[in-house]
Coordinates of C-alpha atoms in Angstrom, one line a residue:
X6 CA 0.0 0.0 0.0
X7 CA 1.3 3.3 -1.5
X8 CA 0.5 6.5 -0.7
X9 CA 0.8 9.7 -2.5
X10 CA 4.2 11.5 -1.9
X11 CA 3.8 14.7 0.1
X12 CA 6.0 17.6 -1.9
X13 CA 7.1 20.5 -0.2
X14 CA 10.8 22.6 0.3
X15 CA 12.7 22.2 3.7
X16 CA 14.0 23.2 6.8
X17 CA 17.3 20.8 6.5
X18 CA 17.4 21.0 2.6
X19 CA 15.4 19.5 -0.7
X20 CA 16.2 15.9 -0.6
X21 CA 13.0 13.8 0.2
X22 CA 12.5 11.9 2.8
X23 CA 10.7 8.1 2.7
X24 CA 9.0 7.1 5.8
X25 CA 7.6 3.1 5.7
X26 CA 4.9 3.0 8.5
X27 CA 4.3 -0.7 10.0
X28 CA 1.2 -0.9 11.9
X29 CA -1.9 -3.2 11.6
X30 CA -4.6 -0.7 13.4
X31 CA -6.3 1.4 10.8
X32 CA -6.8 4.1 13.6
X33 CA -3.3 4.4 14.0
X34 CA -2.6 4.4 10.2
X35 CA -4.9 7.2 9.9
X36 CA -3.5 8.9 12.9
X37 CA 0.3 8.7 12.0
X38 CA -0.8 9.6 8.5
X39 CA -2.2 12.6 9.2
X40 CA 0.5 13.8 11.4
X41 CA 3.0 12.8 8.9
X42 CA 1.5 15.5 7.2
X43 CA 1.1 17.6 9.2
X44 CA 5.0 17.5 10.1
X45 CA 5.5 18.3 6.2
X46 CA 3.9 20.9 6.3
X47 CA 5.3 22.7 9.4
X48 CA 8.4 22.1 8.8
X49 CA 8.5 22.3 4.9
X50 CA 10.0 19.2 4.7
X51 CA 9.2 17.0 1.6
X52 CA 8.0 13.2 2.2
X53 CA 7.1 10.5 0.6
X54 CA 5.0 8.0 2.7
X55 CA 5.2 3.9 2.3
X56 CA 2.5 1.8 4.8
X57 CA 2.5 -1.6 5.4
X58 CA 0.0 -3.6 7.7
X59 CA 2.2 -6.2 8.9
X60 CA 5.9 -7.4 9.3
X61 CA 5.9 -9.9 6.8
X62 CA 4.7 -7.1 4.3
X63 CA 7.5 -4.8 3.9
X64 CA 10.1 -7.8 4.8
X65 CA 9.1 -9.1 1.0
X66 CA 11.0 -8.0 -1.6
X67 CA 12.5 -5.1 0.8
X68 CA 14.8 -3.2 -0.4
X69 CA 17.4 -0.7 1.4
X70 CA 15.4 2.8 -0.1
X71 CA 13.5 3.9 3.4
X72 CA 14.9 7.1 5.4
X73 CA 13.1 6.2 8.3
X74 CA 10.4 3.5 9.9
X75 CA 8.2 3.7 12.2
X76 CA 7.3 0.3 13.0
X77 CA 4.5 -1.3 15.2
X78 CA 5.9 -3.9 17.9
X79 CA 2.4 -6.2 18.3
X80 CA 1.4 -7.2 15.0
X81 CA 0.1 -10.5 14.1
X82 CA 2.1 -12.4 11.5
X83 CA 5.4 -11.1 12.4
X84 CA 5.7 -9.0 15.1
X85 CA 8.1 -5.6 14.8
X86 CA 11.1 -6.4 17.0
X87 CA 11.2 -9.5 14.5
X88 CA 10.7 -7.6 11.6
X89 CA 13.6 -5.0 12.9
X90 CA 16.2 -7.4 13.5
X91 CA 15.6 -9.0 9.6
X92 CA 15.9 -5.4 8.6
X93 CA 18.7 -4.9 10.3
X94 CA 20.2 -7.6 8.3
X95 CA 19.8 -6.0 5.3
X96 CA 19.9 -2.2 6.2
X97 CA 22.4 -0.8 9.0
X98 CA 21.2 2.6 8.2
X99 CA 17.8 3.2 8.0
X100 CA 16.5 5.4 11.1
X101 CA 13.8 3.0 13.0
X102 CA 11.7 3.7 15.7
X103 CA 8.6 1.6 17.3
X104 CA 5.3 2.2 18.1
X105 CA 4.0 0.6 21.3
X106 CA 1.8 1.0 23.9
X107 CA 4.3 -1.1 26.1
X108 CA 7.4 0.8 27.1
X109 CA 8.9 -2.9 28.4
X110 CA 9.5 -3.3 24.6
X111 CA 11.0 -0.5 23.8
X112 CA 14.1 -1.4 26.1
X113 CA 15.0 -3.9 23.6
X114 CA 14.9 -1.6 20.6
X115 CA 18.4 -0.9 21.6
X116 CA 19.7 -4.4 20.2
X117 CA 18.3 -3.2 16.9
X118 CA 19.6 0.1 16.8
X119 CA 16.3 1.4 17.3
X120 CA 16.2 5.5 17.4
X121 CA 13.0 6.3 19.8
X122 CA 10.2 4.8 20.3
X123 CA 6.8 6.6 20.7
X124 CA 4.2 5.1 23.3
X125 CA 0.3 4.7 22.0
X126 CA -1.4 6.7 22.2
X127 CA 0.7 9.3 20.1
X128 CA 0.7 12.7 20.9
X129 CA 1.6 15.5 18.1
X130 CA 4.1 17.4 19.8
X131 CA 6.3 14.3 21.1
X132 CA 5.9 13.0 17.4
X133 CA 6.9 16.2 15.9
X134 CA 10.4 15.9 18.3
X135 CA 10.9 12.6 17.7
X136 CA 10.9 13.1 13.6
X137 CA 13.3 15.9 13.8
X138 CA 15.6 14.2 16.1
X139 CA 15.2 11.2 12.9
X140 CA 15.6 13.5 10.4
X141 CA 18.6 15.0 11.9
X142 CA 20.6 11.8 12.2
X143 CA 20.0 11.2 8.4
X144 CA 21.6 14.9 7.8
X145 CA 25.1 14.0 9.1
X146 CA 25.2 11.0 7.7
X147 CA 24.9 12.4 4.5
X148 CA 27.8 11.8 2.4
X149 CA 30.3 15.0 0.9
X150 CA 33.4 14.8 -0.9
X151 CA 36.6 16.0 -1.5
X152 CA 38.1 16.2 -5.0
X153 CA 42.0 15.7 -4.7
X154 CA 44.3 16.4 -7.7
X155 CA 47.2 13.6 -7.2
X156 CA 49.7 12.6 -9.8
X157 CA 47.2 10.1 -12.1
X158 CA 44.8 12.7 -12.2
X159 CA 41.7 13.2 -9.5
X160 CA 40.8 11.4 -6.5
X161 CA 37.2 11.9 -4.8
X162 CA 37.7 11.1 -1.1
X163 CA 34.6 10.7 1.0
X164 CA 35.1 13.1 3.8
X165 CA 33.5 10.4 6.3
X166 CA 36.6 7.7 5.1
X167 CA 39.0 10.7 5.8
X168 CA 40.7 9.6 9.2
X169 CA 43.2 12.9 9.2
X170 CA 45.2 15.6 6.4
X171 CA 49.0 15.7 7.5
X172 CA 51.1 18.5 6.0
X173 CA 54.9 18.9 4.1
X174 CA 55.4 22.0 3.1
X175 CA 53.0 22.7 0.5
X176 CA 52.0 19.1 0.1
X177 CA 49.0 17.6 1.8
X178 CA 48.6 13.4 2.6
X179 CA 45.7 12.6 3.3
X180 CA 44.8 9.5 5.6
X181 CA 41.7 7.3 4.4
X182 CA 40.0 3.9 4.8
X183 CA 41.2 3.4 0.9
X184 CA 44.6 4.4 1.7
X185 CA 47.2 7.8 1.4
X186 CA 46.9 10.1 -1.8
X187 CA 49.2 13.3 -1.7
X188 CA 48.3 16.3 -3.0
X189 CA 50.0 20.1 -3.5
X190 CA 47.5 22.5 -1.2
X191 CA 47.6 24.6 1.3
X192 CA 46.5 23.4 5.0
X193 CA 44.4 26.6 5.9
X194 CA 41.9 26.1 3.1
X195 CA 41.0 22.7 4.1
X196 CA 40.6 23.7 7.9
X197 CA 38.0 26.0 6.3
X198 CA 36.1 23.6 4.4
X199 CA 36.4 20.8 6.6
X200 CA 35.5 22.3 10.4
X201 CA 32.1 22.0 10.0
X202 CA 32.0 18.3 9.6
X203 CA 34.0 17.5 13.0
X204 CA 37.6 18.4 11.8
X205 CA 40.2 20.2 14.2
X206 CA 43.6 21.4 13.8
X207 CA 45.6 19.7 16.9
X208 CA 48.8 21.0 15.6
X209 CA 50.3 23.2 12.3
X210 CA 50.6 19.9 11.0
X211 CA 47.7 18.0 11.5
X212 CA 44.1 18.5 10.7
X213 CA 42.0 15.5 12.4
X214 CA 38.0 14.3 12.3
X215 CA 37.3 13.9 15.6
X216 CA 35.4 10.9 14.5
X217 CA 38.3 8.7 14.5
X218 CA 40.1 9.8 17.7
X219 CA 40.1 6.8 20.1
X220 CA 41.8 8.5 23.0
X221 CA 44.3 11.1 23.8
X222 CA 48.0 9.9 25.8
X223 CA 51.1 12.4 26.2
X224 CA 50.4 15.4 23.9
X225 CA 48.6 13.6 21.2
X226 CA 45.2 11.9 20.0
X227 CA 45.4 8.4 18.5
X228 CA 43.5 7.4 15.6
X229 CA 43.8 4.7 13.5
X230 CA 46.6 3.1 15.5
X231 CA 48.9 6.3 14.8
X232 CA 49.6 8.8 17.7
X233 CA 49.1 12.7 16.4
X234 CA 50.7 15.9 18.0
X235 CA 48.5 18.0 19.6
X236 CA 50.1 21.3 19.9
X237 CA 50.4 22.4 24.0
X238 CA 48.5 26.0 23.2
X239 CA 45.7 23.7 21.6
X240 CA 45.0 21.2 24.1
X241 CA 42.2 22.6 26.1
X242 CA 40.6 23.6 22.9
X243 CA 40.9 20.2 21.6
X244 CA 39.0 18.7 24.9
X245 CA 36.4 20.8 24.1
X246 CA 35.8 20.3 20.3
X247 CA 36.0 16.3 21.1
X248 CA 33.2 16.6 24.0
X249 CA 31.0 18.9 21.9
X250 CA 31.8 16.3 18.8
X251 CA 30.9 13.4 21.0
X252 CA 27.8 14.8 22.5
X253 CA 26.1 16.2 19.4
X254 CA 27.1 12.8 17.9
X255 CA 24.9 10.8 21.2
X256 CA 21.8 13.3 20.9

């Protein structure tokens, strides 16, 4: 069961969002439905809206292309914590929160990932925080890139696989998942471009995502095994970059 896409501009930018709803109570369909709705239209935010009545529905033929789902728990072919942990199999991404009228359950959405989980019945304003809080974690996970010039020609780098940029002079290496790619620049641009997606400069030589930094031992943050200077007059500056990182990053 389709329904029609809801089209409007947005708060947190154009894209569209798909929201699968899983519940087998037609009340509740009509209910979440409407506030679905509702939430476009407050918050400009373009949406188009999947429902299924059961588990076993959108577990058939599913494929990976839902934003977010708000899935029932008690349903009676195959109930939603089921349902969420086949999902899970096959999509470590998409946002999901349940719908019960049990908050016993809910504990358990944790070994699923589970974002929230909104208690029957639903009130407007708790749904409204809960969708933004969804549609939130979708925007930083969206992907942005970097296009290098190296030797061969130009490297895109996904700034999420970018574990830190280490300068020589006027050359640039930076430090991926994929491997090293050196490049002529100039460090002070990319600090630019790159702070507002959790990068720091510890040091004149080192511009690191906070992402990636496992712990901090004698002057320098370790990431991916390697141990970084961070300069003394940078220090408590870096402290506070990592906890603001890390606590935006658990909300």
């Amino acid at each position: 069961m389709l329904y029609n896409n809801k089209k409007f501009t947005t708060t947190w930018g154009n894209e569209m969002i798909h929201i699968a709803i899983v519940e087998d109570e037609k009340s509740y369909i009509k209910q979440l439905t409407e506030y679905i709705d509702r939430f476009s239209r407050e918050f400009s935010q373009e949406i188009k809206l999947s429902v299924f009545t059961d588990g076993d529905e959108i577990l058939e033929k599913y494929t990976a292309d839902y934003d977010i789902i708000l899935l029932d728990i008690q349903m009676q072919f195959i109930d939603g914590m089921t349902a969420a942990e086949k999902i899970r199999e096959m999509d470590k991404s998409v946002v999901i929160m349940f719908i019960t009228n049990m908050t016993s359950y809910a504990v358990k959405g944790y070994e699923v990932d589970a974002l929230d989980y909104m208690v029957k019945p639903v009130e407007y304003f708790s749904f409204s925080q809960k969708m933004s809080r969804a549609i939130g974690r979708i925007k930083k996970r969206e992907e942005h890139y970097l296009l290098v010039s190296v030797e061969a020609g130009v490297q895109k780098i996904n700034i999420e696989d970018l574990y830190y940029i280490e300068s020589f002079g006027h050359q640039l290496i930076y430090v991926t998942k994929k491997g090293r790619y050196s490049s002529r620049g100039v460090m002070k641009k990319m600090e630019d471009k790159l702070t507002p997606y959790g990068f720091y400069r510890s040091a004149k030589s080192y511009l690191v995502n906070m992402k990636y930094v496992e712990g901090i031992f004698e002057g320098c943050c370790l990431i991916h095994k390697e141990s970084l200077q961070i300069s003394r007059k940078k220090r408590k500056k870096f402290m506070e970059v990592l906890l603001n990182y890390m606590s935006e990053v658990a909300q």
